Backbone as a printed PyTorch tensor [residue, N CA C, xyz], in Angstrom:
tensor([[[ 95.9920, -13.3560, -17.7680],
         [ 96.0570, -14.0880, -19.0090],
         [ 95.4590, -15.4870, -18.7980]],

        [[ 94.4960, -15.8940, -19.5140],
         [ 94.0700, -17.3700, -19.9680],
         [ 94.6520, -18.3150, -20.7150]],

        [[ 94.9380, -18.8280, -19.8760],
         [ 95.7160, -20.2330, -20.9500],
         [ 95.2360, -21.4820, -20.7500]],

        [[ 95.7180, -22.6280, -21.6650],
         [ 95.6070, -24.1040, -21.3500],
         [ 96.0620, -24.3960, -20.5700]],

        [[ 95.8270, -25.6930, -19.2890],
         [ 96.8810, -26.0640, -18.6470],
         [ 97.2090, -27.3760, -19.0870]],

        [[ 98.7910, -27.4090, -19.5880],
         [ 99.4990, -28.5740, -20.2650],
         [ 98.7660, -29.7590, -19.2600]],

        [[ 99.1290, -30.8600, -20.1870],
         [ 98.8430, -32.1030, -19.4320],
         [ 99.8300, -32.4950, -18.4380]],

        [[101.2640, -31.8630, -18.7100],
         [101.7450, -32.6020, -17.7790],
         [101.8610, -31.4820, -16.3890]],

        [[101.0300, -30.3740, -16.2980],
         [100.7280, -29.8180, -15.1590],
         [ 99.9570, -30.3320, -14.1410]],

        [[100.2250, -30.1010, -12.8300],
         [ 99.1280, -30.0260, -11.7320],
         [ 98.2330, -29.6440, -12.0560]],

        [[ 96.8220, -30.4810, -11.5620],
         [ 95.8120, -29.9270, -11.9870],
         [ 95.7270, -29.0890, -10.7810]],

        [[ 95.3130, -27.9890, -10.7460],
         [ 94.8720, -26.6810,  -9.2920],
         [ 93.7900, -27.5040,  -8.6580]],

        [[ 93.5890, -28.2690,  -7.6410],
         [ 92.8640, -28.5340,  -6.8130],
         [ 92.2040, -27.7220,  -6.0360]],

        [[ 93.4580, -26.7920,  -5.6700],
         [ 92.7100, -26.2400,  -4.6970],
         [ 91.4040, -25.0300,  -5.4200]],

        [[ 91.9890, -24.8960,  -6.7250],
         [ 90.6780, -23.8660,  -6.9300],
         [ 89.6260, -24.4330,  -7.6270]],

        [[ 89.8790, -25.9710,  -8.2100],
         [ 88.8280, -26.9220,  -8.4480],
         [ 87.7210, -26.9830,  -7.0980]],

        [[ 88.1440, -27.5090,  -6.5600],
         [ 87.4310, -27.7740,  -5.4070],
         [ 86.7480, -26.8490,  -4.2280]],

        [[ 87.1090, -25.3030,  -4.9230],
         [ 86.0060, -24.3040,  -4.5010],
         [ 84.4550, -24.6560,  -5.6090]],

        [[ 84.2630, -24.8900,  -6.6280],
         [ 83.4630, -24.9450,  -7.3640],
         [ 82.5210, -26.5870,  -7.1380]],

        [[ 83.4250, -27.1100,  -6.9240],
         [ 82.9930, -28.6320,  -6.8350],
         [ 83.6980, -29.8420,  -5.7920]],

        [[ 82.9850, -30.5710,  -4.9540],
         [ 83.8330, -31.3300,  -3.5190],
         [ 83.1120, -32.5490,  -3.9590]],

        [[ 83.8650, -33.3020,  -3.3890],
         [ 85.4670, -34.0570,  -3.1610],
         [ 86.2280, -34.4650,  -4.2850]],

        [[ 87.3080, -34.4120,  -3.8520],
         [ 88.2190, -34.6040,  -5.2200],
         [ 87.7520, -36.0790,  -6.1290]],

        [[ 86.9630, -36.9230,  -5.4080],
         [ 86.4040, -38.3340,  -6.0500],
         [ 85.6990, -37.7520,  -6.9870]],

        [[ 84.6080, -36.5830,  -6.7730],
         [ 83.5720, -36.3570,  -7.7000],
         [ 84.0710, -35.5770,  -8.7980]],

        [[ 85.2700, -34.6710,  -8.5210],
         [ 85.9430, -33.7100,  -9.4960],
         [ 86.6070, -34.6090, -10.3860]],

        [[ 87.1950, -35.5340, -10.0080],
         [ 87.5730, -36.6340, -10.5370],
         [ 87.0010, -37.5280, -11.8060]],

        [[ 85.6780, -37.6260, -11.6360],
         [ 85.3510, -38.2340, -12.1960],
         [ 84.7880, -37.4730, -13.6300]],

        [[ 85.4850, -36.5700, -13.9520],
         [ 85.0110, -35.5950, -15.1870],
         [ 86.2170, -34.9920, -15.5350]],

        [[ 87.1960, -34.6610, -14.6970],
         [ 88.1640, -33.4920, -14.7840],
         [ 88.9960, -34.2520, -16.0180]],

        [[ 89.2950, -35.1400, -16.1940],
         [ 90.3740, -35.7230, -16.9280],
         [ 89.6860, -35.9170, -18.5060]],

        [[ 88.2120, -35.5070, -18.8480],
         [ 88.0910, -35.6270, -20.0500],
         [ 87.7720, -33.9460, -20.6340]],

        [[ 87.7820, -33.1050, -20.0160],
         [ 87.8370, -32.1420, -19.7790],
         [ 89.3260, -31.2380, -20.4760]],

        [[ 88.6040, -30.0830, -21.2230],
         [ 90.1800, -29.1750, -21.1960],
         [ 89.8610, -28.4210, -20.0280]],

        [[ 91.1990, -27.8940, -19.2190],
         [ 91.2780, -26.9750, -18.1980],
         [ 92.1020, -25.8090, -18.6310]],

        [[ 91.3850, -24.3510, -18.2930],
         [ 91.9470, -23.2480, -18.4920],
         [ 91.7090, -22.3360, -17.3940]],

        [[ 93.3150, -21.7630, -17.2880],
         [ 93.3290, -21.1650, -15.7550],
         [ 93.9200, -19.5840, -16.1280]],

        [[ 93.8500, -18.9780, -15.3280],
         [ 93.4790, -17.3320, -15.1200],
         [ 94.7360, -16.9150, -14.2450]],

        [[ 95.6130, -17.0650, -14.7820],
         [ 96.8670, -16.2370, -14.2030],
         [ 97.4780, -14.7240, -14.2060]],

        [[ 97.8840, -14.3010, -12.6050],
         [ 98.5640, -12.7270, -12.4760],
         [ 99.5220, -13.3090, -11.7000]],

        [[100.6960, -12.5850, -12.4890],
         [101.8850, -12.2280, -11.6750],
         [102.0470, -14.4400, -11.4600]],

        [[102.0440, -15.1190, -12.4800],
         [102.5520, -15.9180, -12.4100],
         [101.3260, -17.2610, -11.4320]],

        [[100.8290, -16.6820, -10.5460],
         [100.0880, -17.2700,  -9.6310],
         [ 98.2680, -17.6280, -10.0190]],

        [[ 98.2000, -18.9190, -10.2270],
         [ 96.3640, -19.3710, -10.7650],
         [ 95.3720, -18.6960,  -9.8360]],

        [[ 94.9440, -17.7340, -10.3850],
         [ 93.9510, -17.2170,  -9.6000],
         [ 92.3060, -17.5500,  -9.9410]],

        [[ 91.9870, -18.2840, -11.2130],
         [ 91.1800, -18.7200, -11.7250],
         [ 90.9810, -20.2310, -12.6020]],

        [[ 89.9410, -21.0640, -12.5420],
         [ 89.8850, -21.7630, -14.1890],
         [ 88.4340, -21.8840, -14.6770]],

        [[ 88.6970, -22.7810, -15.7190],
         [ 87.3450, -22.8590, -15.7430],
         [ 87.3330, -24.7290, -16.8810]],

        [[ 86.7090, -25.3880, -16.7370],
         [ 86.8670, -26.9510, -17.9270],
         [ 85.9280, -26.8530, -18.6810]],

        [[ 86.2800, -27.2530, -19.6300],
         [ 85.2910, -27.5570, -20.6240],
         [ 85.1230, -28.8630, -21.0920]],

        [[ 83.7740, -29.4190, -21.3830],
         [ 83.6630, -30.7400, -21.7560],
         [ 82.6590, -31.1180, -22.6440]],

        [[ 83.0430, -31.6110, -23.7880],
         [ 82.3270, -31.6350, -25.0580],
         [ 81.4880, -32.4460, -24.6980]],

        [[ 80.0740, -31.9270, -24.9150],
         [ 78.6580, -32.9630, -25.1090],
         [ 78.5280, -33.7840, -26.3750]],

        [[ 78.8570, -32.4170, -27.4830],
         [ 78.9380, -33.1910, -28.6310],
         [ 79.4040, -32.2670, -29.6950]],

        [[ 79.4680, -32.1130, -30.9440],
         [ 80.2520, -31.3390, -31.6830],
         [ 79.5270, -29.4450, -31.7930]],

        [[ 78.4140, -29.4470, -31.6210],
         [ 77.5420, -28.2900, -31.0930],
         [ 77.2630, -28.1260, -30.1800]],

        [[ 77.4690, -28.9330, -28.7210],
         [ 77.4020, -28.0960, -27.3360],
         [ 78.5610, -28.9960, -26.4670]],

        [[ 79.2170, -27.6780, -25.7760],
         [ 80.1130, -28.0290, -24.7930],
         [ 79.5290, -27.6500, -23.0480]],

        [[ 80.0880, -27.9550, -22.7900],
         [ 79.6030, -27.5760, -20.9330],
         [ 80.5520, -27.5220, -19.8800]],

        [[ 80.2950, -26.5490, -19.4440],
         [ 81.6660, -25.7450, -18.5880],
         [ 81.4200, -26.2760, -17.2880]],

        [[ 81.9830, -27.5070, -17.0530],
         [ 81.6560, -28.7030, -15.9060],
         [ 82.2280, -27.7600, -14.3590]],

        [[ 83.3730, -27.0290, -14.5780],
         [ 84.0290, -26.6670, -13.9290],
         [ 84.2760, -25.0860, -13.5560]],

        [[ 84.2390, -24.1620, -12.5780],
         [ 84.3490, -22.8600, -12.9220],
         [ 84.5490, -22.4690, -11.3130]],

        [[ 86.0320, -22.1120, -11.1860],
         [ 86.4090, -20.9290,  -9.5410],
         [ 87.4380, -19.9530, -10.3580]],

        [[ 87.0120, -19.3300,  -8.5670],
         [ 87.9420, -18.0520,  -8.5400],
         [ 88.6420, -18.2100,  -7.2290]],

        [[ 89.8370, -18.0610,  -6.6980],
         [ 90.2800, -18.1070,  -5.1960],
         [ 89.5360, -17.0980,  -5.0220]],

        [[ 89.3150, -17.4610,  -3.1090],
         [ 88.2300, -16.5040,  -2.6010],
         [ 88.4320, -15.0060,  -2.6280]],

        [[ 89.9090, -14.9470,  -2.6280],
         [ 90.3530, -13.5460,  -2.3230],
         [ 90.0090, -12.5680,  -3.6300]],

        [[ 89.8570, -13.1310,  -4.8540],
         [ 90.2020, -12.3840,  -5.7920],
         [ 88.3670, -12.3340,  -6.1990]],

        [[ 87.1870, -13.0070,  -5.8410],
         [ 86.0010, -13.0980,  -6.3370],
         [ 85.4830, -11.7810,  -6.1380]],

        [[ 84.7290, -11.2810,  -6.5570],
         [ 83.8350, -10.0980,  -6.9270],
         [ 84.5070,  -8.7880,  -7.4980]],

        [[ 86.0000,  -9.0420,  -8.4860],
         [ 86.5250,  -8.4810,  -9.0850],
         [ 86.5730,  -8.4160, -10.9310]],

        [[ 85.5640,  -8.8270, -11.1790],
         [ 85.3510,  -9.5360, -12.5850],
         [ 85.7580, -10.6770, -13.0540]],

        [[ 86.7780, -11.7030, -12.4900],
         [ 87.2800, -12.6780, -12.9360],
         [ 86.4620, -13.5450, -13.3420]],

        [[ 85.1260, -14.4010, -12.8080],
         [ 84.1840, -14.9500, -13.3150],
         [ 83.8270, -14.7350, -14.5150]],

        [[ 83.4210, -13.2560, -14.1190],
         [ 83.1030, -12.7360, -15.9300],
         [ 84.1190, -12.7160, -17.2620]],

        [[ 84.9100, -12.4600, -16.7980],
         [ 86.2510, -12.6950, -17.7670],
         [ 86.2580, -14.2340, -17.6280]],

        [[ 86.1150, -15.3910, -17.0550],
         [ 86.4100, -16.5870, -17.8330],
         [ 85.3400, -16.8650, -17.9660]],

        [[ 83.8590, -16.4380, -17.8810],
         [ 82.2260, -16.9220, -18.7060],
         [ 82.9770, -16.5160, -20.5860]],

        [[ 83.2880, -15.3840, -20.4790],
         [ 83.5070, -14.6830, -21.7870],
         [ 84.5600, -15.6340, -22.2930]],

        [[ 85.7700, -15.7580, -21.8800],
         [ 86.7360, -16.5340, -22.2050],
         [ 86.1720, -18.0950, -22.8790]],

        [[ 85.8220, -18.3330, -21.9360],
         [ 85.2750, -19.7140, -22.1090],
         [ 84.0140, -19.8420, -23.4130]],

        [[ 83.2560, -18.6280, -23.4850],
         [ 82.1930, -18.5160, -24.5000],
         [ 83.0970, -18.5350, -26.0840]],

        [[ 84.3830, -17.4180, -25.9060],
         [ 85.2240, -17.6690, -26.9730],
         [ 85.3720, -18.3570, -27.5230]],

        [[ 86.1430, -19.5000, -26.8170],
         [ 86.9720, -20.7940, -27.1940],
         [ 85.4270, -21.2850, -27.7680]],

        [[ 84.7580, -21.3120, -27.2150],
         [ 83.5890, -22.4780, -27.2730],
         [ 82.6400, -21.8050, -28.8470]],

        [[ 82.9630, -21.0170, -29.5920],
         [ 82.6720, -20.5190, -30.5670],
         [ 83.3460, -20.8850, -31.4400]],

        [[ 84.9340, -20.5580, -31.1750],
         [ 85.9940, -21.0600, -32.2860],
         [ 86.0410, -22.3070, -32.3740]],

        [[ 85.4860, -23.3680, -31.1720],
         [ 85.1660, -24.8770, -31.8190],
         [ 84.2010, -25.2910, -32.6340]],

        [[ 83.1040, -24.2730, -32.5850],
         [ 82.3930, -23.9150, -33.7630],
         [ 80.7650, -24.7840, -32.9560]],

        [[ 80.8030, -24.6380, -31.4610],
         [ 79.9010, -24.8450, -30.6750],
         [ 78.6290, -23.9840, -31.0030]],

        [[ 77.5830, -24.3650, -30.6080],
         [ 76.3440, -23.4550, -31.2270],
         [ 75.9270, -23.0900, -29.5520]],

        [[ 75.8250, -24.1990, -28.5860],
         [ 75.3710, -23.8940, -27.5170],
         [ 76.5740, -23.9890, -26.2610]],

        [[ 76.2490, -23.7840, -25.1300],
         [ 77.1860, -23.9640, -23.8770],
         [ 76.1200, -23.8170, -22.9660]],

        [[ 76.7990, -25.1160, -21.8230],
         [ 75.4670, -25.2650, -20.9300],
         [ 76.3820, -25.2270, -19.7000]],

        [[ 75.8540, -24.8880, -18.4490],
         [ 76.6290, -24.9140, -17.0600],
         [ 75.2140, -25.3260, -15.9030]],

        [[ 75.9100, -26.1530, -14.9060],
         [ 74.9900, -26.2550, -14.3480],
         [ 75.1540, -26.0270, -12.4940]],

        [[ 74.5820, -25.5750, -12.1600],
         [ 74.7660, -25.2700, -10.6110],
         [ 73.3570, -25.8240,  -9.7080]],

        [[ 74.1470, -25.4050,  -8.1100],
         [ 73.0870, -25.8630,  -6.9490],
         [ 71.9590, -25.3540,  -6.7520]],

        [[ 70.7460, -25.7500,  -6.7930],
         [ 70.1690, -25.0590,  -7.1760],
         [ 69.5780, -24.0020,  -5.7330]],

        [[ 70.3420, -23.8400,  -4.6370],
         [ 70.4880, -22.7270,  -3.5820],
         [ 71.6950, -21.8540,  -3.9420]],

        [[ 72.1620, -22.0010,  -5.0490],
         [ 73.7600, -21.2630,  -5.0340],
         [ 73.0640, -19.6020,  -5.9340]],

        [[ 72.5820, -19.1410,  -5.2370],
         [ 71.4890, -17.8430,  -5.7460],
         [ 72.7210, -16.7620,  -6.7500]],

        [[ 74.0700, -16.6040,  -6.1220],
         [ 75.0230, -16.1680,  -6.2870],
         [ 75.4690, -16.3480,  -7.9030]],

        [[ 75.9940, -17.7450,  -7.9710],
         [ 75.9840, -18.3000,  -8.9370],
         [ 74.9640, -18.3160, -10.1470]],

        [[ 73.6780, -18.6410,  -9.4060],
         [ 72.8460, -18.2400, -10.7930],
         [ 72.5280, -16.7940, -11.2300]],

        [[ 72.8820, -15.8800, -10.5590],
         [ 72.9210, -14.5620, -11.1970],
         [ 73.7030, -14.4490, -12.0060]],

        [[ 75.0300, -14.9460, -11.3160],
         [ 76.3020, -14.7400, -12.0740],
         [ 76.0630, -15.3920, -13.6080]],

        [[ 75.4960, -16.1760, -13.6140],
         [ 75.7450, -17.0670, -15.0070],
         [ 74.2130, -16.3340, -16.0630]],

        [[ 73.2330, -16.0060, -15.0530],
         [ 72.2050, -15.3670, -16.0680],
         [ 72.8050, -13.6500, -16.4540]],

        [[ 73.2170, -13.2320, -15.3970],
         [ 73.9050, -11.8990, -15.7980],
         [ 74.7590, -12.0400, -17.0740]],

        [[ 75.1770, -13.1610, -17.3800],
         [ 75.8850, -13.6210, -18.5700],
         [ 75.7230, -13.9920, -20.2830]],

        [[ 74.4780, -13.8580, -19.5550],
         [ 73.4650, -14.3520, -20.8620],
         [ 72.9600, -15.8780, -21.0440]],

        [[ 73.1080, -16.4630, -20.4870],
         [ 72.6750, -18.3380, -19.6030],
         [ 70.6390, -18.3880, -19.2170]],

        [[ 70.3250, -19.2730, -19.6660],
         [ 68.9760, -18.8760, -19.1850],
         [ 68.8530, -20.4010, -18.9410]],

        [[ 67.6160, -20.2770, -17.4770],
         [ 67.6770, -21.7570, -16.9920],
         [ 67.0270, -22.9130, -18.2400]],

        [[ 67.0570, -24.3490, -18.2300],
         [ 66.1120, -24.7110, -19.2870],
         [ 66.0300, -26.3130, -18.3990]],

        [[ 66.6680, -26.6950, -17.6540],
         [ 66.0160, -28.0770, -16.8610],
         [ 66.7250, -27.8070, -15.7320]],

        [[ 66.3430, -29.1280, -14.7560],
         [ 66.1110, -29.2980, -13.5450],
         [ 67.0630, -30.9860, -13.4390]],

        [[ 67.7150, -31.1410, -12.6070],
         [ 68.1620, -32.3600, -12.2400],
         [ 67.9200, -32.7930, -10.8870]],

        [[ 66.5860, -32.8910, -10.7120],
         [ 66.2390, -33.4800,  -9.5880],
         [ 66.8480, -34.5880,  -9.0780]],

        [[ 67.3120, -34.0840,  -7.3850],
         [ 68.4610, -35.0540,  -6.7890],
         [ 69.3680, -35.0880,  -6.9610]],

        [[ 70.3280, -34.7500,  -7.9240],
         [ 71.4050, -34.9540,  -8.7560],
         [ 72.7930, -34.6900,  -7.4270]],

        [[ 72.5440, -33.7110,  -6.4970],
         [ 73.6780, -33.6070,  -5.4450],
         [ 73.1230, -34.9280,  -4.3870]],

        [[ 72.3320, -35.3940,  -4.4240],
         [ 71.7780, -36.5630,  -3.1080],
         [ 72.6810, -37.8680,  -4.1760]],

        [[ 71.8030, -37.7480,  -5.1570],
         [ 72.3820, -38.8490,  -5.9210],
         [ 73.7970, -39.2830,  -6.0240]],

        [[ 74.1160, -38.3020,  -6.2790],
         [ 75.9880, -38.6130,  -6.9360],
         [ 76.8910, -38.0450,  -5.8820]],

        [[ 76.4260, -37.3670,  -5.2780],
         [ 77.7460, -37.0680,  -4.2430],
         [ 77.5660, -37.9340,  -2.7030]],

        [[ 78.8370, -38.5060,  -1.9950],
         [ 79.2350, -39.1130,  -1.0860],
         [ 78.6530, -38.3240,   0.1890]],

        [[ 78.3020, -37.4550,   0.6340],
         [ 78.1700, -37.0770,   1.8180],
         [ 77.2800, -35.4920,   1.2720]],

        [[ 76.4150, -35.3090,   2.2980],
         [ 75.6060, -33.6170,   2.0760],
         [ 76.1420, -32.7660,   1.6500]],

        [[ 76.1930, -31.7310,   0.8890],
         [ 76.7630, -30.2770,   0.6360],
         [ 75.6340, -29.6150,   1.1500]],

        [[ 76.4130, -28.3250,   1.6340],
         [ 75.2110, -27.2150,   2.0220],
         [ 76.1310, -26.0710,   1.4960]],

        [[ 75.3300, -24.7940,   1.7250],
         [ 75.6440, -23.5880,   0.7140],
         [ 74.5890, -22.3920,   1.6860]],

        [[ 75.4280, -21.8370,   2.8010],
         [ 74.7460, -20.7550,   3.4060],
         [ 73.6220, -21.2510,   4.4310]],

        [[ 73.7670, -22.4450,   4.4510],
         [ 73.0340, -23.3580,   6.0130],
         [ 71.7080, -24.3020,   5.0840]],

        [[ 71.5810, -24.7660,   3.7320],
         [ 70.9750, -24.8330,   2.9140],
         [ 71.4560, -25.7480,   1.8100]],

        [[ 70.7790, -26.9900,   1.9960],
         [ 71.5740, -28.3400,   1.5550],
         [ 71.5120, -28.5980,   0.2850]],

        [[ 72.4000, -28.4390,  -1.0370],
         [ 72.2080, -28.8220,  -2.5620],
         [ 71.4430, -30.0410,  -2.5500]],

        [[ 70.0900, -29.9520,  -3.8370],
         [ 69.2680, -31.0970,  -3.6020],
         [ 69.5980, -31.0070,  -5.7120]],

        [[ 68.9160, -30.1450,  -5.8680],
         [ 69.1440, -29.6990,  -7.1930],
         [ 69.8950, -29.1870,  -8.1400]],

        [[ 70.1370, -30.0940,  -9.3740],
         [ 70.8890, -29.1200, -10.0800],
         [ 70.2990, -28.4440, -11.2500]],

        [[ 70.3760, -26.6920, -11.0890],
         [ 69.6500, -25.6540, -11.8800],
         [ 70.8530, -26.1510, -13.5850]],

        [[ 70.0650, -26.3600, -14.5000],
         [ 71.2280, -26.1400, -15.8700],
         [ 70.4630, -24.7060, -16.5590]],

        [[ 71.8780, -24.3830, -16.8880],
         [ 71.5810, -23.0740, -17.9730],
         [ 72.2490, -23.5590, -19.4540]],

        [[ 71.5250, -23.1650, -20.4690],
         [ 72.4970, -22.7360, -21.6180],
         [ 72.4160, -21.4520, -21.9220]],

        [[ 73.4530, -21.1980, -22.5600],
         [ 73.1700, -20.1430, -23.6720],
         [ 73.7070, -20.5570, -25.4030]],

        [[ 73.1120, -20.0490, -26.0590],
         [ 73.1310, -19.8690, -27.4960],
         [ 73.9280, -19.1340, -27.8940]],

        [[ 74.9070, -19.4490, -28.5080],
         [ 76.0650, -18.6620, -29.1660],
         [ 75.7780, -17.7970, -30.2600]],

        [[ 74.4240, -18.4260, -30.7930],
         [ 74.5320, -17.1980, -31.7600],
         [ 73.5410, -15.9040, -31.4990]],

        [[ 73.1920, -16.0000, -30.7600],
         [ 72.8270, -15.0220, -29.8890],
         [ 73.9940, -13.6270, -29.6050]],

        [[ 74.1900, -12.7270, -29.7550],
         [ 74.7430, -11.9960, -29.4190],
         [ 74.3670, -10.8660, -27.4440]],

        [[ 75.0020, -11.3480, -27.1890],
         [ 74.5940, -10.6270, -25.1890],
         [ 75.4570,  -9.5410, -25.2220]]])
């Protein structure tokens, strides 16, 4: 089940911070952000944030799965989830953006119906405190996708 997580909850760090490091940089977005998390049997096994660009596009800043539970559909169930909500706000577009070595990830999000449309050159050198790498392979770029809601996938 998908739900909100109240404000006066913990935010899940730990499954924030599979998607995005260090808590400074998660930080600096998470709190304007709604967060919605993916619970079984009581325990967050997923979320995903959303963060309004503007009254027609939102952007899903945020998106894990604990490791144990990934390549079981859960991703896909909160792309969809998240496409929901982001309809009933009466959003036209939704944009997500990833590393642009995270090959994984961009399947996942074009398998979704997401198609690339810019480039944020530097954007992990720029803004983050120390290197990320991803499979021996250092984030330089960030790939953005949208998709179009009224599009039917």
């Amino acid at each position: 089940m998908t739900r909100l997580l109240r404000k006066d909850e913990p935010l899940p760090y730990d499954i924030l911070l599979l998607a995005d490091e260090p808590v400074e940089v998660v930080d600096r977005y998470i709190f304007d952000c709604e967060i919605y998390v993916y619970e079984r049997d009581g325990k967050i096994i997923g979320e995903y944030s959303l963060y309004p660009i503007s009254n027609e596009v939102i952007e899903i800043k945020n998106i894990a799965v604990l490791t144990e539970e990934q390549g079981k559909g859960v991703g896909q169930l909160l792309l969809k989830d998240a496409e929901t909500r982001a309809r009933e706000k009466g959003c036209k577009t939704q944009i997500i953006g990833t590393g642009d070595v995270m090959m994984m990830q961009l399947y996942v999000y074009q398998k979704a119906g997401f198609e690339m449309y810019d480039l944020k050159k530097n954007f992990y050198i720029d803004n983050y405190p120390r290197p990320l790498f991803e499979n021996g392979l250092q984030l330089k770029h960030m790939v953005m996708l949208k998709k179009e809601l009224n599009k039917n996938y």
